[in-house]
C-alpha cells in the first residue's frame, strides 16, 4: 500500500496559472474560457496519465451533435396564411408551396422533406398549445 504525497496531489503550476486568468474574465468571453479550460485539461493529462482530460479539452471545441436548429416559425405562419386565405386547398398543399419557395421547386425531394419538417413542427406547436 502506498501513501499519497500531498505535494504530488496538488494541481500542476501551469494549471493554477491558467485558472488564475479566469478570475477576471466575463461570462461572455466564451472563447477565452474554453481555451483556458482546454489548456488546463491538457495540462492535467500528463501528470495523471489519464487521456480523458485531453479528450474533454478537445470536446469543448466540438460542434453539438445533430442538425442545427432552424427557425421555421415564419414559414409555418406563411403556410397557415395561404391555407386560411384559400390560396391553398389543403394545409399540406400550403406547406409544399412554402417549402418550394424555401428550397426551390426543382428539387422535389428537398421540397418534400422541408414540407414534412414544417408539418412536424406545426404538429408539435399544436400539441404544445393544448
mmCIF file with all atom_site columns, N, CA and C in Angstrom, residues 32 42 51 58-59 63 65 67 70 75 77 79-80 85-87 95-96 100 102 119 126 129-130:
data_model
loop_
_atom_site.group_PDB
_atom_site.id
_atom_site.type_symbol
_atom_site.label_atom_id
_atom_site.label_alt_id
_atom_site.label_comp_id
_atom_site.label_asym_id
_atom_site.label_entity_id
_atom_site.label_seq_id
_atom_site.pdbx_PDB_ins_code
_atom_site.Cartn_x
_atom_site.Cartn_y
_atom_site.Cartn_z
_atom_site.occupancy
_atom_site.B_iso_or_equiv
_atom_site.pdbx_formal_charge
_atom_site.auth_seq_id
_atom_site.auth_comp_id
_atom_site.auth_asym_id
_atom_site.auth_atom_id
_atom_site.pdbx_PDB_model_num
ATOM 1  N N  . UNK A 1 32  ? -12.344 32.588 -24.750 1.00 0.00 ? 32  UNK A N  1
ATOM 2  C CA . UNK A 1 32  ? -11.242 32.627 -23.787 1.00 0.00 ? 32  UNK A CA 1
ATOM 3  C C  . UNK A 1 32  ? -11.429 31.559 -22.711 1.00 0.00 ? 32  UNK A C  1
ATOM 4  N N  . UNK A 1 42  ? -5.596  19.744 -20.686 1.00 0.00 ? 42  UNK A N  1
ATOM 5  C CA . UNK A 1 42  ? -4.421  19.179 -21.359 1.00 0.00 ? 42  UNK A CA 1
ATOM 6  C C  . UNK A 1 42  ? -3.256  19.068 -20.375 1.00 0.00 ? 42  UNK A C  1
ATOM 7  N N  . UNK A 1 51  ? -5.910  10.099 -20.315 1.00 0.00 ? 51  UNK A N  1
ATOM 8  C CA . UNK A 1 51  ? -6.176  10.748 -21.599 1.00 0.00 ? 51  UNK A CA 1
ATOM 9  C C  . UNK A 1 51  ? -7.589  11.340 -21.663 1.00 0.00 ? 51  UNK A C  1
ATOM 10 N N  . UNK A 1 58  ? -10.592 18.644 -25.873 1.00 0.00 ? 58  UNK A N  1
ATOM 11 C CA . UNK A 1 58  ? -10.933 18.713 -27.299 1.00 0.00 ? 58  UNK A CA 1
ATOM 12 C C  . UNK A 1 58  ? -12.441 18.810 -27.496 1.00 0.00 ? 58  UNK A C  1
ATOM 13 N N  . UNK A 1 59  ? -13.192 18.158 -26.627 1.00 0.00 ? 59  UNK A N  1
ATOM 14 C CA . UNK A 1 59  ? -14.654 18.177 -26.751 1.00 0.00 ? 59  UNK A CA 1
ATOM 15 C C  . UNK A 1 59  ? -15.243 19.569 -26.558 1.00 0.00 ? 59  UNK A C  1
ATOM 16 N N  . UNK A 1 63  ? -18.640 20.627 -32.262 1.00 0.00 ? 63  UNK A N  1
ATOM 17 C CA . UNK A 1 63  ? -19.989 21.109 -32.548 1.00 0.00 ? 63  UNK A CA 1
ATOM 18 C C  . UNK A 1 63  ? -20.980 20.193 -31.832 1.00 0.00 ? 63  UNK A C  1
ATOM 19 N N  . UNK A 1 65  ? -23.973 17.673 -31.281 1.00 0.00 ? 65  UNK A N  1
ATOM 20 C CA . UNK A 1 65  ? -24.447 16.614 -32.166 1.00 0.00 ? 65  UNK A CA 1
ATOM 21 C C  . UNK A 1 65  ? -25.777 16.993 -32.800 1.00 0.00 ? 65  UNK A C  1
ATOM 22 N N  . UNK A 1 67  ? -28.353 18.041 -36.242 1.00 0.00 ? 67  UNK A N  1
ATOM 23 C CA . UNK A 1 67  ? -28.515 19.138 -37.198 1.00 0.00 ? 67  UNK A CA 1
ATOM 24 C C  . UNK A 1 67  ? -28.794 20.435 -36.440 1.00 0.00 ? 67  UNK A C  1
ATOM 25 N N  . UNK A 1 70  ? -33.429 25.041 -36.954 1.00 0.00 ? 70  UNK A N  1
ATOM 26 C CA . UNK A 1 70  ? -33.878 26.002 -37.960 1.00 0.00 ? 70  UNK A CA 1
ATOM 27 C C  . UNK A 1 70  ? -35.160 26.639 -37.440 1.00 0.00 ? 70  UNK A C  1
ATOM 28 N N  . UNK A 1 75  ? -42.150 30.489 -41.782 1.00 0.00 ? 75  UNK A N  1
ATOM 29 C CA . UNK A 1 75  ? -42.603 29.623 -42.872 1.00 0.00 ? 75  UNK A CA 1
ATOM 30 C C  . UNK A 1 75  ? -43.934 28.963 -42.507 1.00 0.00 ? 75  UNK A C  1
ATOM 31 N N  . UNK A 1 77  ? -46.154 30.200 -40.396 1.00 0.00 ? 77  UNK A N  1
ATOM 32 C CA . UNK A 1 77  ? -47.153 31.276 -40.450 1.00 0.00 ? 77  UNK A CA 1
ATOM 33 C C  . UNK A 1 77  ? -47.587 31.542 -41.889 1.00 0.00 ? 77  UNK A C  1
ATOM 34 N N  . UNK A 1 79  ? -47.561 29.413 -44.402 1.00 0.00 ? 79  UNK A N  1
ATOM 35 C CA . UNK A 1 79  ? -48.388 28.297 -44.863 1.00 0.00 ? 79  UNK A CA 1
ATOM 36 C C  . UNK A 1 79  ? -49.802 28.408 -44.293 1.00 0.00 ? 79  UNK A C  1
ATOM 37 N N  . UNK A 1 80  ? -49.912 28.750 -43.028 1.00 0.00 ? 80  UNK A N  1
ATOM 38 C CA . UNK A 1 80  ? -51.236 28.916 -42.421 1.00 0.00 ? 80  UNK A CA 1
ATOM 39 C C  . UNK A 1 80  ? -51.999 30.051 -43.088 1.00 0.00 ? 80  UNK A C  1
ATOM 40 N N  . UNK A 1 85  ? -56.458 31.846 -46.296 1.00 0.00 ? 85  UNK A N  1
ATOM 41 C CA . UNK A 1 85  ? -56.924 32.742 -47.356 1.00 0.00 ? 85  UNK A CA 1
ATOM 42 C C  . UNK A 1 85  ? -57.514 31.974 -48.531 1.00 0.00 ? 85  UNK A C  1
ATOM 43 N N  . UNK A 1 86  ? -57.422 30.663 -48.497 1.00 0.00 ? 86  UNK A N  1
ATOM 44 C CA . UNK A 1 86  ? -57.977 29.849 -49.568 1.00 0.00 ? 86  UNK A CA 1
ATOM 45 C C  . UNK A 1 86  ? -57.065 29.727 -50.784 1.00 0.00 ? 86  UNK A C  1
ATOM 46 N N  . UNK A 1 87  ? -55.836 30.206 -50.677 1.00 0.00 ? 87  UNK A N  1
ATOM 47 C CA . UNK A 1 87  ? -54.901 30.099 -51.798 1.00 0.00 ? 87  UNK A CA 1
ATOM 48 C C  . UNK A 1 87  ? -54.348 28.687 -51.938 1.00 0.00 ? 87  UNK A C  1
ATOM 49 N N  . UNK A 1 95  ? -48.014 23.832 -47.081 1.00 0.00 ? 95  UNK A N  1
ATOM 50 C CA . UNK A 1 95  ? -46.648 23.520 -46.650 1.00 0.00 ? 95  UNK A CA 1
ATOM 51 C C  . UNK A 1 95  ? -45.754 23.218 -47.850 1.00 0.00 ? 95  UNK A C  1
ATOM 52 N N  . UNK A 1 96  ? -46.281 22.519 -48.854 1.00 0.00 ? 96  UNK A N  1
ATOM 53 C CA . UNK A 1 96  ? -45.494 22.217 -50.055 1.00 0.00 ? 96  UNK A CA 1
ATOM 54 C C  . UNK A 1 96  ? -45.138 23.498 -50.809 1.00 0.00 ? 96  UNK A C  1
ATOM 55 N N  . UNK A 1 100 ? -41.387 24.847 -51.351 1.00 0.00 ? 100 UNK A N  1
ATOM 56 C CA . UNK A 1 100 ? -40.862 25.122 -52.690 1.00 0.00 ? 100 UNK A CA 1
ATOM 57 C C  . UNK A 1 100 ? -40.182 26.473 -52.761 1.00 0.00 ? 100 UNK A C  1
ATOM 58 N N  . UNK A 1 102 ? -38.787 27.957 -50.235 1.00 0.00 ? 102 UNK A N  1
ATOM 59 C CA . UNK A 1 102 ? -37.585 27.926 -49.397 1.00 0.00 ? 102 UNK A CA 1
ATOM 60 C C  . UNK A 1 102 ? -36.408 27.233 -50.076 1.00 0.00 ? 102 UNK A C  1
ATOM 61 N N  . UNK A 1 119 ? -44.517 20.419 -41.357 1.00 0.00 ? 119 UNK A N  1
ATOM 62 C CA . UNK A 1 119 ? -45.705 19.733 -40.815 1.00 0.00 ? 119 UNK A CA 1
ATOM 63 C C  . UNK A 1 119 ? -45.443 19.236 -39.396 1.00 0.00 ? 119 UNK A C  1
ATOM 64 N N  . UNK A 1 126 ? -49.034 22.595 -32.180 1.00 0.00 ? 126 UNK A N  1
ATOM 65 C CA . UNK A 1 126 ? -50.438 22.334 -31.844 1.00 0.00 ? 126 UNK A CA 1
ATOM 66 C C  . UNK A 1 126 ? -50.534 21.499 -30.573 1.00 0.00 ? 126 UNK A C  1
ATOM 67 N N  . UNK A 1 129 ? -49.731 23.574 -27.478 1.00 0.00 ? 129 UNK A N  1
ATOM 68 C CA . UNK A 1 129 ? -50.715 24.600 -27.121 1.00 0.00 ? 129 UNK A CA 1
ATOM 69 C C  . UNK A 1 129 ? -51.972 24.015 -26.485 1.00 0.00 ? 129 UNK A C  1
ATOM 70 N N  . UNK A 1 130 ? -52.139 22.710 -26.531 1.00 0.00 ? 130 UNK A N  1
ATOM 71 C CA . UNK A 1 130 ? -53.335 22.110 -25.917 1.00 0.00 ? 130 UNK A CA 1
ATOM 72 C C  . UNK A 1 130 ? -53.093 21.665 -24.512 1.00 0.00 ? 130 UNK A C  1
#
